[in-house]
Amino acid sequence: MTITKILIANRGEIACRVIRTARKMGIATVAVYSEADAKALHVEMADEAVLIGKAPASESYLKGDAILDAAKRTGADAIHPGYGFLSENPDFVEAVEKAGLIFIGPSARAIRAMGLKDAAKALMEKANVPVVPGYHGEAQELVVLAGKANEIGFPVLIKARAGGGGKGMRKVDAQADFPAALSSARREAKASFGDDRVLVEKYVTTPRHIEIQVFGDSHGNVVHLFERDCSAQRRHQKVIEEAPAPGMPEEMRQAMGAAAVQAAKAIEYCGAGTVEFIVDASEGLKADRFWFMEMNTRLQVEHPVTELITGLDLVEWQIRVASGEKLPMRQEELAIDGHAVEARIYAEDAAKGFLPAVGRLVHLKFPDGDIRVDAGVRAGDEITPFYDPMIAKVIAHGKTRAEALGKLAGALGRTEIAGTVTNTAFLTKLCRDADFVAGRLDTALIDRNLASLTEVAAAPDHILALAALAASGMVRTPGGDAVSAIGPFEIWGAPRRRVMLEIDSAVHAFQVERLGADHWRVSGAGLAADMDLEAVSARGHDWAFRTGGVARRCRLAQSDESVAVFYEGLTHLLSKPQGKRSDDLAAGGNQVISAMPGIIKHVLVDVGSSVKTGDPMVIMEAMKMEMTLSAPRDGVVAEVLVAVGVQVTDGVSLVTLQAEAEAA
């Protein structure tokens, strides 16, 4: 079977990734897109593109019939599902094959065998693959599940039987917490996968998440491409992945590889897949301390680290295997070369519980040099509430783990993103965390060190002063790209200007005064003292200035909403309060406000309810995750302004508390 044109049933960075390999192989590509993605990078890169529906995934990327119609209209002979969306939907696979097209992935039978965690574990037990102790039965009543949890012994892990990515997963430490955790896990599982059934497993107290990349062909051959360590997680979602696993003994590598191959052969697996194991690392890595968790019957987000240590293109392998070819290499021909580490850059606020963010990427610059960046966005693109907020993956390779980590930390420090808050500072700190660097890994590492990893570094006074100067619009850029850097400029005008900037959720006023052609003074309550900026020059995004006799350089980008200063490996993002945002700030602690667009899932209070600081008030679903909004202070509910099922935008007041004087 010869594949000549591939339709990619996905979006973002994975769609761009598949297009690059297809182009290298001389294969034409078709992109599909929603109304929200009309100007997306994957649409621009593909040879052809077809609109398939509205912005919500349920009305576009999850519409199998629309995708098949697009394939028919463009003459595609194969469909690559990427990851997420329909990639592990066996009904879609059957529809693709019924339409006479090639599905670049495993069979519907294999996907079904591994699609439900409880059935998959039962299958693995029969295949003599070690399985973590737990309850994987059909009964879903609270009394049954709570009873099984007691038998297993706390702590336990409630897990959705369908899907993955940490959705529908809750750790429970005590019996009293089980009912609420079960209810929350079920809601999230239902919203994410359309299936609220769960299983209950023993929670391994010092767990590492290690997975094996497997590949099979239609001729019965299966190999593994070694392991990846994905233990650095927050909310059960991977943050940094690496290959090989730190401290992995060769005996254990062989045992895990053999178990993964055995699992794949048990379902006659064809294509790329990942067998995920939970490992008890309480006494180091040992060959008898790993258990099967689940199998992802698709390509993984973290596949680039495997590519870098093996020198292989896994998407090319997928296409060749789907064409009926044998695996390009045998197990004995595969070897590990060096170490690779990948970090996922998200639009999210690490300091606020990794709250997802939205916004337009007004400035975007990735690091140059010996670094791989897989991205599906450009400057000017929107991070919307409709899809996963990942911006890019930054991947480094080195001869040793220390070298790879050093390269990655440096690359993250040189990454420039303005227009939305990101997790780059958090990722940089994690790359340099003493426990992480030493390889003392487990899935709770981030939680243990959360305070230091998410601490926001205050912008030094000279950077605040420069941001105020840039926001004033009183500087021009001789010979530079003035418009794209900081908008229209004045050469001569008012000698003073007042600027408002938000710092740490507080609005500060600055006064900017011209003292000379390239000499300025900035004052305001946000500064310890008045700050003189001398020898100021701005060429495009590159700024130079002198303070206190010290010459400094940085890069700066701004929009109507914010100023971003990139300095010494950190991004200092300062908002310009305006409109609704200013009103929200003035509201003080009397309101519970939606931080982003989403759907109201539960309202937990009524008018007149008394609440304490931190009490849950509203549960909303946004960007594929469930968020609980809590009371900002002790008080009495004055108004409930939303109902279950309502779609809200960001900045909307959901619940109002009585004014403190009124409540008293």
XYZ file of N, CA, C and O in Angstrom, residues 416 477 485 537-544 553-556:
60
model
N 11.132 33.697 24.773
C 10.414 34.954 24.990
C 8.969 34.811 24.530
O 8.697 34.570 23.355
N 12.633 54.573 18.533
C 13.686 53.596 18.273
C 14.406 53.953 16.984
O 14.017 53.488 15.907
N 7.812 46.694 17.923
C 8.368 46.559 19.262
C 7.478 47.189 20.320
O 7.055 46.532 21.251
N 18.383 53.392 24.769
C 18.193 53.184 23.332
C 17.360 51.935 23.133
O 17.440 50.995 23.918
N 16.551 51.949 22.104
C 15.685 50.804 21.811
C 15.710 50.551 20.318
O 15.352 51.419 19.527
N 16.168 49.367 19.954
C 16.174 48.958 18.543
C 15.376 47.668 18.431
O 15.842 46.618 18.843
N 14.180 47.807 17.894
C 13.289 46.657 17.885
C 12.965 46.244 19.303
O 12.577 47.051 20.137
N 13.162 44.982 19.598
C 12.907 44.478 20.943
C 14.125 44.601 21.851
O 14.031 44.282 23.041
N 15.255 45.034 21.332
C 16.493 45.133 22.110
C 16.616 46.514 22.738
O 16.661 47.534 22.031
N 16.699 46.542 24.054
C 16.823 47.795 24.799
C 18.152 47.809 25.547
O 18.610 46.782 26.040
N 18.728 49.002 25.625
C 19.939 49.211 26.413
C 19.736 50.466 27.254
O 19.079 51.424 26.818
N 21.349 45.468 29.466
C 20.610 45.160 28.240
C 19.481 44.187 28.569
O 19.605 43.351 29.460
N 18.409 44.303 27.837
C 17.301 43.367 27.972
C 16.507 43.395 26.673
O 16.844 44.135 25.743
N 15.500 42.565 26.617
C 14.574 42.593 25.492
C 13.184 42.887 26.032
O 12.850 42.519 27.162
N 12.379 43.566 25.214
C 11.091 44.044 25.697
C 10.061 43.973 24.572
O 10.371 44.246 23.412
